[in-house]
Tab-separated table of C-alpha atoms and ligand atoms in Angstrom:
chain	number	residue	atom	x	y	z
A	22	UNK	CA	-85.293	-23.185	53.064
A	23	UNK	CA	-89.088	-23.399	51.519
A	24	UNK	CA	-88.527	-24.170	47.814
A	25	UNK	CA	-90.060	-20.744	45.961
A	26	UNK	CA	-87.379	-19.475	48.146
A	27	UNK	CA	-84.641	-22.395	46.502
A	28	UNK	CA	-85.813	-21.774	43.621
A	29	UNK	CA	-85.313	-17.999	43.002
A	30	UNK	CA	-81.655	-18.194	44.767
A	31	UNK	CA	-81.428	-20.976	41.334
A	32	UNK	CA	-82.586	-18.657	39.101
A	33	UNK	CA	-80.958	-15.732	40.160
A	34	UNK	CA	-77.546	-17.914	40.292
A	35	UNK	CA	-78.377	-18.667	36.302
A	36	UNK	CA	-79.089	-15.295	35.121
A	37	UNK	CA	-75.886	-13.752	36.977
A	38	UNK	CA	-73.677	-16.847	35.418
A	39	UNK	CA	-75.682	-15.690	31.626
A	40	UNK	CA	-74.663	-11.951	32.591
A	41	UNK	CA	-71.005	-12.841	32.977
A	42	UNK	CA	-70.799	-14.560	30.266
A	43	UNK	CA	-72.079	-11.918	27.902
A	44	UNK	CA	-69.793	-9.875	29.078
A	45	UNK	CA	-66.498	-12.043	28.540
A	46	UNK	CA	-67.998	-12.356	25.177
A	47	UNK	CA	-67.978	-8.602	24.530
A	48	UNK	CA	-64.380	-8.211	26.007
A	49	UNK	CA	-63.127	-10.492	23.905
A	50	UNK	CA	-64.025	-9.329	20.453
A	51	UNK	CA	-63.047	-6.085	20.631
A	52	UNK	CA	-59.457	-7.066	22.145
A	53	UNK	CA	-58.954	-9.515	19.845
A	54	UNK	CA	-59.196	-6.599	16.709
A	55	UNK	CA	-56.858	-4.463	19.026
A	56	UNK	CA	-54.047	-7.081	19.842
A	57	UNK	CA	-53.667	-10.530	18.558
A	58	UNK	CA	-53.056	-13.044	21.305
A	59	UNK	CA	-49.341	-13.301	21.558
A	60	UNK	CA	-47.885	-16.524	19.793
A	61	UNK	CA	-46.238	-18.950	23.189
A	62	UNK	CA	-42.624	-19.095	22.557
A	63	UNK	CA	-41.904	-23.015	22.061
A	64	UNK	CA	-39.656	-23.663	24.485
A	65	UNK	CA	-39.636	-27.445	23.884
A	66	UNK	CA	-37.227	-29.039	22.300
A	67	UNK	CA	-39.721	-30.784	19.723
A	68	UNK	CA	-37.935	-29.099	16.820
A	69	UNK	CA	-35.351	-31.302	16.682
A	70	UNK	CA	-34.145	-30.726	13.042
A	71	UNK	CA	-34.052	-33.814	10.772
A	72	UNK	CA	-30.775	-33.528	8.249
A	73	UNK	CA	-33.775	-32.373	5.455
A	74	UNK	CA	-33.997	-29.518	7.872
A	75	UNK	CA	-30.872	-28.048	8.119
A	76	UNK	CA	-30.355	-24.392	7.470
A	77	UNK	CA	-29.098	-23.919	3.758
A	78	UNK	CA	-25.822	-21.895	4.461
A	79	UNK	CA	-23.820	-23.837	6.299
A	80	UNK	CA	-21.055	-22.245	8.806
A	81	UNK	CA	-17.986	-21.410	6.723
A	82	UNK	CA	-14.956	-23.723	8.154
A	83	UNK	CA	-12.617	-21.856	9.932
A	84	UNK	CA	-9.688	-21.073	7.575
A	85	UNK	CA	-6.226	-20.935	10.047
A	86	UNK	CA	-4.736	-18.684	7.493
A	87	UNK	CA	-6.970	-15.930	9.313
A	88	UNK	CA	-4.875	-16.489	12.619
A	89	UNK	CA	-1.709	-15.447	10.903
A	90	UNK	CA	-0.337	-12.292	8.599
A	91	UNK	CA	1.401	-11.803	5.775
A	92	UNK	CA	4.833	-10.813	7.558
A	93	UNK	CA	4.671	-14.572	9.596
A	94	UNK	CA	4.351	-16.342	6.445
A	95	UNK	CA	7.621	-14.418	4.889
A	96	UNK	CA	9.226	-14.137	8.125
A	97	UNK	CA	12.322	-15.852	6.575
A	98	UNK	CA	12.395	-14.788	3.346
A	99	UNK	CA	11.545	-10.823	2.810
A	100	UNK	CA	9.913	-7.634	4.202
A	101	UNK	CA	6.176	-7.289	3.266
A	102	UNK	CA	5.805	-3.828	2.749
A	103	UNK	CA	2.440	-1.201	2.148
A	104	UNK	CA	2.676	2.322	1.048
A	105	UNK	CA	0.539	4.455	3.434
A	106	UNK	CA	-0.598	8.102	3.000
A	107	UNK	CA	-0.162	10.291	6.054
A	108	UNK	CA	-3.488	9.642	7.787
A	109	UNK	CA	-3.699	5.689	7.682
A	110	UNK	CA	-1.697	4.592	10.086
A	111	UNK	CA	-2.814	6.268	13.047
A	112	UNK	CA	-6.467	5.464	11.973
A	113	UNK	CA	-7.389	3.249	14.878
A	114	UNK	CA	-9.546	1.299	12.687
A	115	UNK	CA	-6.323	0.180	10.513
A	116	UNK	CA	-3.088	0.460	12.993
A	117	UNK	CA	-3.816	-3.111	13.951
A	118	UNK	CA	-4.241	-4.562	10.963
A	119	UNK	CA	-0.993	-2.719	9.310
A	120	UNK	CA	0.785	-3.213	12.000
A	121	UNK	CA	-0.196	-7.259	11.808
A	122	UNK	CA	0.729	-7.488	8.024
A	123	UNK	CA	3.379	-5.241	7.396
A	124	UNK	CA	6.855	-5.027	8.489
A	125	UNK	CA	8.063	-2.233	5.901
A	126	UNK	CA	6.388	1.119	4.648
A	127	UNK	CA	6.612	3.559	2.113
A	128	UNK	CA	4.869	6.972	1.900
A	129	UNK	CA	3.028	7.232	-0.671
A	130	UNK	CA	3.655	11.238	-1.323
A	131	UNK	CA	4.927	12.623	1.954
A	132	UNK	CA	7.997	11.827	1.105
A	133	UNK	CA	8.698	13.454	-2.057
A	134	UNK	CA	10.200	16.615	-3.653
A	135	UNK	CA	6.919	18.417	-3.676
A	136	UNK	CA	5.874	17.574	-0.253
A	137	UNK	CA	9.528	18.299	1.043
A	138	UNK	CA	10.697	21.526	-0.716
A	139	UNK	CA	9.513	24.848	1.123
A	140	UNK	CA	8.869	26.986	-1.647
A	141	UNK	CA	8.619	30.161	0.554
A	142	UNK	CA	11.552	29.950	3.081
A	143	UNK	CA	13.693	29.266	-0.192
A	144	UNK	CA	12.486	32.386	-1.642
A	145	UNK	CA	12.126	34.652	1.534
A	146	UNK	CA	16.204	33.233	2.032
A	147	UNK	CA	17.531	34.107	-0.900
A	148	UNK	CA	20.535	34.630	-1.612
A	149	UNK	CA	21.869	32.222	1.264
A	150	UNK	CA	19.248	29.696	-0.101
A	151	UNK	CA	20.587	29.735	-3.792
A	152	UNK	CA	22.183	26.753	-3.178
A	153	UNK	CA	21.073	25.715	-0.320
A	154	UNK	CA	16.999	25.020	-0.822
A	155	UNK	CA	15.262	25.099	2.652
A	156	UNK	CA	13.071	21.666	3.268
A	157	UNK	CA	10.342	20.754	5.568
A	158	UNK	CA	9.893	17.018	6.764
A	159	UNK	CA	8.101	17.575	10.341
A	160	UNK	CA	4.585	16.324	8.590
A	161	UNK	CA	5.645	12.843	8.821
A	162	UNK	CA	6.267	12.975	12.346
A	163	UNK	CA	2.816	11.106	13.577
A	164	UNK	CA	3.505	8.576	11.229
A	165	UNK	CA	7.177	7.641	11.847
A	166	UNK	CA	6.447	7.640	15.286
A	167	UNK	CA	3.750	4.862	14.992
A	168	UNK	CA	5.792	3.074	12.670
A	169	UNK	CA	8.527	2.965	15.615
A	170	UNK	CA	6.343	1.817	18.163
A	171	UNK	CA	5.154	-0.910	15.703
A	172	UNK	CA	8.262	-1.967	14.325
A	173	UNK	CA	7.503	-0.813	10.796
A	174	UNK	CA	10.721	-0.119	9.335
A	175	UNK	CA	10.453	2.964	6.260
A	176	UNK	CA	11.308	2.738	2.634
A	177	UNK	CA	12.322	6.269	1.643
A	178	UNK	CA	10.573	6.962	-1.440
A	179	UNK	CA	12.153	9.050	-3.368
A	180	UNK	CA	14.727	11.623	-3.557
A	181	UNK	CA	14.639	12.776	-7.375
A	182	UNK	CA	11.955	12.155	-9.691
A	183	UNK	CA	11.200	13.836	-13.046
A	184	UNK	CA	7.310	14.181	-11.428
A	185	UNK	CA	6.215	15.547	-8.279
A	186	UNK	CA	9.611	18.094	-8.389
A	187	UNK	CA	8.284	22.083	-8.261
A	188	UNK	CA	9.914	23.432	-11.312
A	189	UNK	CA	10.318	26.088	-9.234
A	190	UNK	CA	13.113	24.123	-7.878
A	191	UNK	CA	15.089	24.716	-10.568
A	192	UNK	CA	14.977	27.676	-10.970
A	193	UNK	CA	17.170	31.356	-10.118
A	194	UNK	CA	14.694	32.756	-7.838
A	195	UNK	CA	12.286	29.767	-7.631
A	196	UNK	CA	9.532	30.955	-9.244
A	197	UNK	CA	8.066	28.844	-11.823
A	198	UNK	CA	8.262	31.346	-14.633
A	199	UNK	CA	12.282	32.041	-13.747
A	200	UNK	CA	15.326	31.381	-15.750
A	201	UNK	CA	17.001	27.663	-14.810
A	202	UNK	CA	20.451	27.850	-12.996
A	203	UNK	CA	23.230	26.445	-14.314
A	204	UNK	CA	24.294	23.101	-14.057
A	205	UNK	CA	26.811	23.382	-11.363
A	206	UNK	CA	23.733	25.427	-9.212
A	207	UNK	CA	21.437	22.741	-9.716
A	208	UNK	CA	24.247	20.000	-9.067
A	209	UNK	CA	24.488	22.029	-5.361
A	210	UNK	CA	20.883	22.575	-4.656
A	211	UNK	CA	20.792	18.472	-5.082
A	212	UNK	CA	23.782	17.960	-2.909
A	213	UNK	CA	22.220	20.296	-0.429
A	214	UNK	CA	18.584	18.229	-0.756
A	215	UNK	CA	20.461	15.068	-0.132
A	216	UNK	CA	22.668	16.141	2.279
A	217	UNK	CA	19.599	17.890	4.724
A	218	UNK	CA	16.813	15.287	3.957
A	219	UNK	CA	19.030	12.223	4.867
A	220	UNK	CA	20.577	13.880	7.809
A	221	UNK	CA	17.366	15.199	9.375
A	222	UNK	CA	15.867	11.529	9.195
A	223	UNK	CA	19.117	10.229	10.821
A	224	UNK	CA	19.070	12.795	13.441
A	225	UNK	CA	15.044	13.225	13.867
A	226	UNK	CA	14.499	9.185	13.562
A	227	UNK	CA	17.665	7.237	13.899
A	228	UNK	CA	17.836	3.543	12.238
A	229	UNK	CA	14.386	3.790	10.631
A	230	UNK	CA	14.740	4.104	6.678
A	231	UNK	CA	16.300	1.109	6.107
A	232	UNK	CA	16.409	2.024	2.383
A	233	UNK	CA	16.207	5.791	-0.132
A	234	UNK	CA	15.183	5.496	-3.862
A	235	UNK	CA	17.826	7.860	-5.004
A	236	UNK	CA	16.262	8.485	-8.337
A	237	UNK	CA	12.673	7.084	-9.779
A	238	UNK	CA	11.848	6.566	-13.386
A	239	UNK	CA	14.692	8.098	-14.919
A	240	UNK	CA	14.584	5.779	-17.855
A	241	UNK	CA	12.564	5.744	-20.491
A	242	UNK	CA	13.896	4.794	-24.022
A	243	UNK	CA	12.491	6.580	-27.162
A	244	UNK	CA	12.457	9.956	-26.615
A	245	UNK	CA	16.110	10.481	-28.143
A	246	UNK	CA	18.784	9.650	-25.366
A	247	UNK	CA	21.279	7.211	-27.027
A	248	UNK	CA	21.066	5.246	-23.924
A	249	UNK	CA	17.305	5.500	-23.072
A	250	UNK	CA	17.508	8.446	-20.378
A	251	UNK	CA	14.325	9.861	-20.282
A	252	UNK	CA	14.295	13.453	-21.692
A	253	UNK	CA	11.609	15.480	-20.626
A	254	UNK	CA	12.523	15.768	-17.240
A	255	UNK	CA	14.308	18.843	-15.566
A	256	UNK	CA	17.100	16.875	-13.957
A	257	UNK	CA	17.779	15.726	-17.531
A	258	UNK	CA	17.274	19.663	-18.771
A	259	UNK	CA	19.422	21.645	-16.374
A	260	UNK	CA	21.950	19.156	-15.191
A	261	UNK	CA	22.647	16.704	-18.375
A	262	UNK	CA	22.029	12.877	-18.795
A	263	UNK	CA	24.907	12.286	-15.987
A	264	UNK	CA	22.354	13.341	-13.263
A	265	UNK	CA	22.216	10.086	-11.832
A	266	UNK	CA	25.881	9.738	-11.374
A	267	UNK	CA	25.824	12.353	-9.555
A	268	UNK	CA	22.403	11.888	-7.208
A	269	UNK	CA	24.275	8.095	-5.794
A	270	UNK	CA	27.543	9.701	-4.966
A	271	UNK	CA	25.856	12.857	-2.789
A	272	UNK	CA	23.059	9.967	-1.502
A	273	UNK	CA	26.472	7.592	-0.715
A	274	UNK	CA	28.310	10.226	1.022
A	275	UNK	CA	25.635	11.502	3.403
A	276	UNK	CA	23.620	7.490	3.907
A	277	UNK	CA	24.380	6.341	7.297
A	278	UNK	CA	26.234	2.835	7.184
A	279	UNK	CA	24.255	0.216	6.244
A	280	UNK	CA	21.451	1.661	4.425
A	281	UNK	CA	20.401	0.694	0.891
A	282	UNK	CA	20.302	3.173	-2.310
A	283	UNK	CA	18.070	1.953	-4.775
A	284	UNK	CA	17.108	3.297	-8.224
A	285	UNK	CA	13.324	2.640	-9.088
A	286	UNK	CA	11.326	2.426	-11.701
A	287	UNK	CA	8.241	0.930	-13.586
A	288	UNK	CA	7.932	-1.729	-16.502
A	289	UNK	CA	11.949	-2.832	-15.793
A	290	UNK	CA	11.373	-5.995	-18.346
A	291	UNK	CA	10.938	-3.679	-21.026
A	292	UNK	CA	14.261	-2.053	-20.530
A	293	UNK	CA	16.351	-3.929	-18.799
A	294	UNK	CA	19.442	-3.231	-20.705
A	295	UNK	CA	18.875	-0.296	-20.840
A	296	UNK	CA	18.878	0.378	-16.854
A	297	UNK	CA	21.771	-1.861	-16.229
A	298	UNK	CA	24.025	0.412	-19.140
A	299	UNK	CA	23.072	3.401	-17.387
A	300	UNK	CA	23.687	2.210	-13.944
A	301	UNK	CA	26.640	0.270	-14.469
A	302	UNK	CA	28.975	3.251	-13.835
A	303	UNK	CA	27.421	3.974	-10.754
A	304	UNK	CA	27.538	0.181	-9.628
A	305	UNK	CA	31.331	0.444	-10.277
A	306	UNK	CA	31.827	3.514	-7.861
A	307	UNK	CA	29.773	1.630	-5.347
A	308	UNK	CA	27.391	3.822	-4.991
A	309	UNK	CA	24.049	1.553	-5.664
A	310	UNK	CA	22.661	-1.060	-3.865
A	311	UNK	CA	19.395	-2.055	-5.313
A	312	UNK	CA	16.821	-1.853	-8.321
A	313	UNK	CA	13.092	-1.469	-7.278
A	314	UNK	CA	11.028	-3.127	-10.091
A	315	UNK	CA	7.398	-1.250	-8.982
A	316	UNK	CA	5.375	-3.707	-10.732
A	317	UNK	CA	2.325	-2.276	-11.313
A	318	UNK	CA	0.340	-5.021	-13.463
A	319	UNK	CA	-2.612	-6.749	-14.765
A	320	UNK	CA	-3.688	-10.138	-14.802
A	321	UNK	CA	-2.044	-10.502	-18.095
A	322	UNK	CA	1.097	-10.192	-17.008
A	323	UNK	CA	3.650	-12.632	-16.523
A	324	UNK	CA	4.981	-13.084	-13.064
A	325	UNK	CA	7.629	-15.691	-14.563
A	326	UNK	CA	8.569	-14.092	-17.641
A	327	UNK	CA	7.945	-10.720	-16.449
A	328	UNK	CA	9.138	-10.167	-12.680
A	329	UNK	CA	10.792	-13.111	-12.175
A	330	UNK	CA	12.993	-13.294	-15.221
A	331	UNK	CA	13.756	-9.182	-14.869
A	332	UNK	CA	14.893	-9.716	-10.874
A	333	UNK	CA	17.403	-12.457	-11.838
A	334	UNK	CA	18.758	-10.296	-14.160
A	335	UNK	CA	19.234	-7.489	-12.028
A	336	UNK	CA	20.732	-9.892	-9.200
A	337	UNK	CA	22.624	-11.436	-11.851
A	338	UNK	CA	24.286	-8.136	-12.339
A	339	UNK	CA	25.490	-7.769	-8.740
A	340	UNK	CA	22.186	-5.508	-7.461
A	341	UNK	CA	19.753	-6.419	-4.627
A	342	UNK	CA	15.885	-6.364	-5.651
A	343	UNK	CA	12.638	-5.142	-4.632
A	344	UNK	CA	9.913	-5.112	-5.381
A	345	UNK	CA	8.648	-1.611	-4.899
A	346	UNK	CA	4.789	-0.515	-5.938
A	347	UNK	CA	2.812	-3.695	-6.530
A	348	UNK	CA	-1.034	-3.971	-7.158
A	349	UNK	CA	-2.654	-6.425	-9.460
A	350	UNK	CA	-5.512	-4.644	-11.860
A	351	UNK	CA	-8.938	-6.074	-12.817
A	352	UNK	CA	-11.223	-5.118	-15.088
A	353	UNK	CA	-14.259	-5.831	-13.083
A	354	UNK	CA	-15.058	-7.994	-10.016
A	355	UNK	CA	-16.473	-10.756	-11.581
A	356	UNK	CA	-16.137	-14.128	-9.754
A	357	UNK	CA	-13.571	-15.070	-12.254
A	358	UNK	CA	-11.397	-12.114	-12.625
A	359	UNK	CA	-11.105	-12.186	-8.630
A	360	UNK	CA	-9.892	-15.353	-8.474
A	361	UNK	CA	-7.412	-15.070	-11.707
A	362	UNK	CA	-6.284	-11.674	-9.202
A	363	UNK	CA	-5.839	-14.028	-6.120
A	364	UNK	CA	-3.849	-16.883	-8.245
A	365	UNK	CA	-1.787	-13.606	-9.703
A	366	UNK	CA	-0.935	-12.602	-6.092
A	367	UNK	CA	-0.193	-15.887	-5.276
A	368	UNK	CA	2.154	-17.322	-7.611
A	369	UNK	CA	4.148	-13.797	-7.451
A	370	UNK	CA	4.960	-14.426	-4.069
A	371	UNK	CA	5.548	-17.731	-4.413
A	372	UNK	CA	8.131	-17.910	-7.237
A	373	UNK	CA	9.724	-14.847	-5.645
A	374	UNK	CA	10.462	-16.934	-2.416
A	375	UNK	CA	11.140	-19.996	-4.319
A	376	UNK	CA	13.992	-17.710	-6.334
A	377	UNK	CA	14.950	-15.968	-3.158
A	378	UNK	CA	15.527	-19.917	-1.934
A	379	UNK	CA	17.669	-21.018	-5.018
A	380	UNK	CA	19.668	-18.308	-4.540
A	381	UNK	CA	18.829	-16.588	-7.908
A	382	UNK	CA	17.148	-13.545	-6.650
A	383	UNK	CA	18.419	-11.371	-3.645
A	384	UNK	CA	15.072	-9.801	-2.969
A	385	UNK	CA	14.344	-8.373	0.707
A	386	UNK	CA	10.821	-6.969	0.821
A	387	UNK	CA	7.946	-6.660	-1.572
A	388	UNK	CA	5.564	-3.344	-1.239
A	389	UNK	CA	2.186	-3.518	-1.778
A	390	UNK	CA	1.358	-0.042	-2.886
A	391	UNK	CA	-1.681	0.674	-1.039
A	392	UNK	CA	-4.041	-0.718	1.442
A	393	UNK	CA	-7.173	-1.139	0.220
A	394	UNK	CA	-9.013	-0.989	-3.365
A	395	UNK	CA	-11.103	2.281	-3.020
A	396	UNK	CA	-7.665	4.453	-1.822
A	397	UNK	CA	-5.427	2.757	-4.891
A	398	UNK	CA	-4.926	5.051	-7.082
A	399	UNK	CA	-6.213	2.339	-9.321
A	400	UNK	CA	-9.250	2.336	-7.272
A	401	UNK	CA	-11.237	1.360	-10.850
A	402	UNK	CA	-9.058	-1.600	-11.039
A	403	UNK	CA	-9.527	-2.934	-7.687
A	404	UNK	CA	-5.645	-3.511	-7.844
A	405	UNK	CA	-5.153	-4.390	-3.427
A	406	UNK	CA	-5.287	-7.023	-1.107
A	407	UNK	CA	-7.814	-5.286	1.275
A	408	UNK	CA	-10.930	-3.860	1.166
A	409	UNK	CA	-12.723	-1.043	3.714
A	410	UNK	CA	-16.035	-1.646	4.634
A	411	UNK	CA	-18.470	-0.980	7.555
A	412	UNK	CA	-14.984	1.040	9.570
A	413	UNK	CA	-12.729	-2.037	8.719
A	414	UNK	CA	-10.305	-4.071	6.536
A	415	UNK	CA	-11.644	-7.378	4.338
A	416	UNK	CA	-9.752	-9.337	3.481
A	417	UNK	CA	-9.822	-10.225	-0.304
A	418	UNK	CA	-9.106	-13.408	-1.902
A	419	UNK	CA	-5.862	-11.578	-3.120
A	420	UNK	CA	-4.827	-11.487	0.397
A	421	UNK	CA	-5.814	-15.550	0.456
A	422	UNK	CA	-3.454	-15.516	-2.117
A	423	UNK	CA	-0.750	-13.926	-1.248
A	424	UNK	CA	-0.576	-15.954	2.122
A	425	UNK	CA	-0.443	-19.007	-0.057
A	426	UNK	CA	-4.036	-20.661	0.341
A	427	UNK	CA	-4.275	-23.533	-0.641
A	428	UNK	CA	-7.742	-23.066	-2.207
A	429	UNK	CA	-6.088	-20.141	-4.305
A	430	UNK	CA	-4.794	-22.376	-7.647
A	431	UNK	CA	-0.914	-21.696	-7.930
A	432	UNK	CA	-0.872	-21.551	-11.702
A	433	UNK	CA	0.030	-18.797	-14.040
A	434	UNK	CA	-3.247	-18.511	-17.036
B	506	GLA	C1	4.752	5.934	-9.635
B	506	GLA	C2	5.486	6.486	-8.441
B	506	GLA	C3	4.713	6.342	-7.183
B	506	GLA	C4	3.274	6.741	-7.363
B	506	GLA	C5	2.680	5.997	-8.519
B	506	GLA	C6	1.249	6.398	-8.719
B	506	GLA	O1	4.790	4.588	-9.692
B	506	GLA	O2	6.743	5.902	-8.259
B	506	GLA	O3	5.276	7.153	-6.198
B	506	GLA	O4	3.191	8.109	-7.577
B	506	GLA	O5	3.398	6.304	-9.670
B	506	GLA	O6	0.552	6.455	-7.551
């Protein structure tokens, strides 16, 4: 090749190598405003942490409580019980989780007067339904049939109560604004109640209520009873302060064998004598099993003084126990007041078993009334073991507590 012809092949090589690399220059800037060059993933294992390095929450230790449930742990001493209402236990999200826990419910309202009286079949019967009220249970249905397949066995609560009775009940042509029957009529309309309400559970759901409050919170000293009956109450009104007497011999007579009558009621250490006067007569005819003590309390109650000392009374008396509604109030959820709530839980249950041991209380279940803090109806109090969040149950320190943690302090403040 001559060399002018070397030499423009040379410089024609140069200039094409200077065009390219303009170009790649151009390319580049305006990419790089567009999309920044992607950081490499460091695949490496040069990151080896140091201890220095460590991530500053470290992974929780497993506690083994989680693997078991409140019935395990009182497997041999007592029921653990929840009251439900009608939608919670066939909520998928909870069944599980009940079902886990609890080997004993209550309704929370299904089961009452109101729910249970049909106001309109009673007046549309009349006059064959003057003494023989027409009733309604089939709502429960769902329920009791989950509570079957789950082994859940049913606290009835409650037969006659002063609240959650239609007035209209008492009355000659139930209306609320009617004149009340006589004593005798109302005494029949409450054998009739009895006599349908435990017979259609028998029949409709054989062997499941285990126990019936007869009567709830018919006891309430100062308002003028000589022997602390509460007064304003239309049991007490139309049928006289023997009501009771009267309530345990129809709920005797129509219980199948074997299952327990209980009268129920709130703040039993402040009138302990008083229940025990009252019910003695109806102990005597055998026609009483149990006391439910429902408990509802505070941190500044006294599990020893308070429960514990009330239920050896009551057994001491010849009565089986329960307890019946309990929840544990707050005030807020400070760090403190939860734990003083999960020590509460704890040493409840634990001197209640330790009595049940000795022999000195003849308890068989406790009832936690209600599932989780925001459906208590002390949902300001944050009174539960549970609470709901994110379409599930979380589990409180309460519940650590009543399971007997060990990092829960078992001492009463
Ligand atoms: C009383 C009743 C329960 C319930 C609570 C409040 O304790 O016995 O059935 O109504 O009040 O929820």
């Amino acid at each position: 090749m001559r060399r002018n012809t070397r030499t423009a092949i040379a410089l024609i090589a140069i200039l094409a190598l200077m065009v390219s690399m303009l170009a790649a220059c151009g390319k580049n800037s305006s990419d790089s405003a567009a999309t920044p060059t992607p950081t490499p993933a460091v695949l490496e294992p040069t990151a080896t942490p140091t201890p220095t390095e460590v991530p500053a929450t470290p992974t929780p230790t497993p506690n083994p409580l989680d693997d078991m449930t409140l019935k395990q742990v009182y497997a041999d001493d007592f029921k653990v019980g929840v009251a439900l209402p009608l939608n919670m236990l066939s909520n998928p999200n909870l069944q599980a989780d009940i079902a886990a826990n609890f080997n004993s419910m209550t309704f929370e309202n299904e089961t009452k007067p109101d729910a249970i009286l049909n106001r309109d079949a009673c007046v549309k019967g009349l006059p064959e339904t003057y003494t023989e009220p027409v009733i309604h249970i089939e709502h429960i249905e769902g329920s009791m049939r989950i509570a079957k397949e789950n082994g859940i066995a049913v606290r009835f609560h409650t037969l006659l109560w002063y609240q959650q009775t239609p007035s209209w009940f008492f009355t000659e042509d139930y209306t609320a604004k009617g004149a009340k029957v006589s004593r005798e009529v109302m005494l029949k309309r409450m054998e009739s109640y009895i006599k349908q309400v435990m017979e259609y559970m028998e029949e409709h759901y054989p062997g499941q209520v285990y126990c019936y409050d007869v009567v709830n919170e018919a006891i309430n000293p100062g308002e003028g009873d000589p022997n602390g009956m509460r007064v304003k109450s239309l049991w007490y009104e139309v049928v006289g302060p023997d009501f009771m007497n009267y309530a345990f011999e129809y709920a005797r007579k129509y219980a199948p064998e074997g299952v327990d009558l209980y009268y129920n009621d709130y703040n039993c250490y402040d009138k302990v004598s008083q229940i025990l006067t009252v019910l003695q007569p109806i102990l005597d005819a055998g026609n009483i099993d149990g006391i439910g003590m429902q408990c509802h309390l505070t941190i500044s109650n006294s599990v020893e003084r308070q429960v514990k000392k009330t239920a050896e009374k009551f057994t001491a008396a010849g009565y089986k126990v329960q307890i019946t509604e309990l929840d544990i109030g707050i005030e807020d959820e400070s760090d403190a007041n939860i734990e003083l709530q999960a020590m509460k839980y704890r040493v409840l249950f634990k001197k209640i078993r330790e009595a049940k041991a000795a022999g000195t209380i003849d308890i068989d279940c406790i009832t936690i009334w209600g599932l989780y803090d925001a459906a208590s109806w002390r949902a300001d109090e944050y009174p539960l073991l549970y609470k709901y969040k994110g379409g599930k149950l979380v589990k409180k320190r309460a519940w650590y507590g009543a399971m007997q943690d060990p990092t829960v302090k078992a001492i009463e403040l």
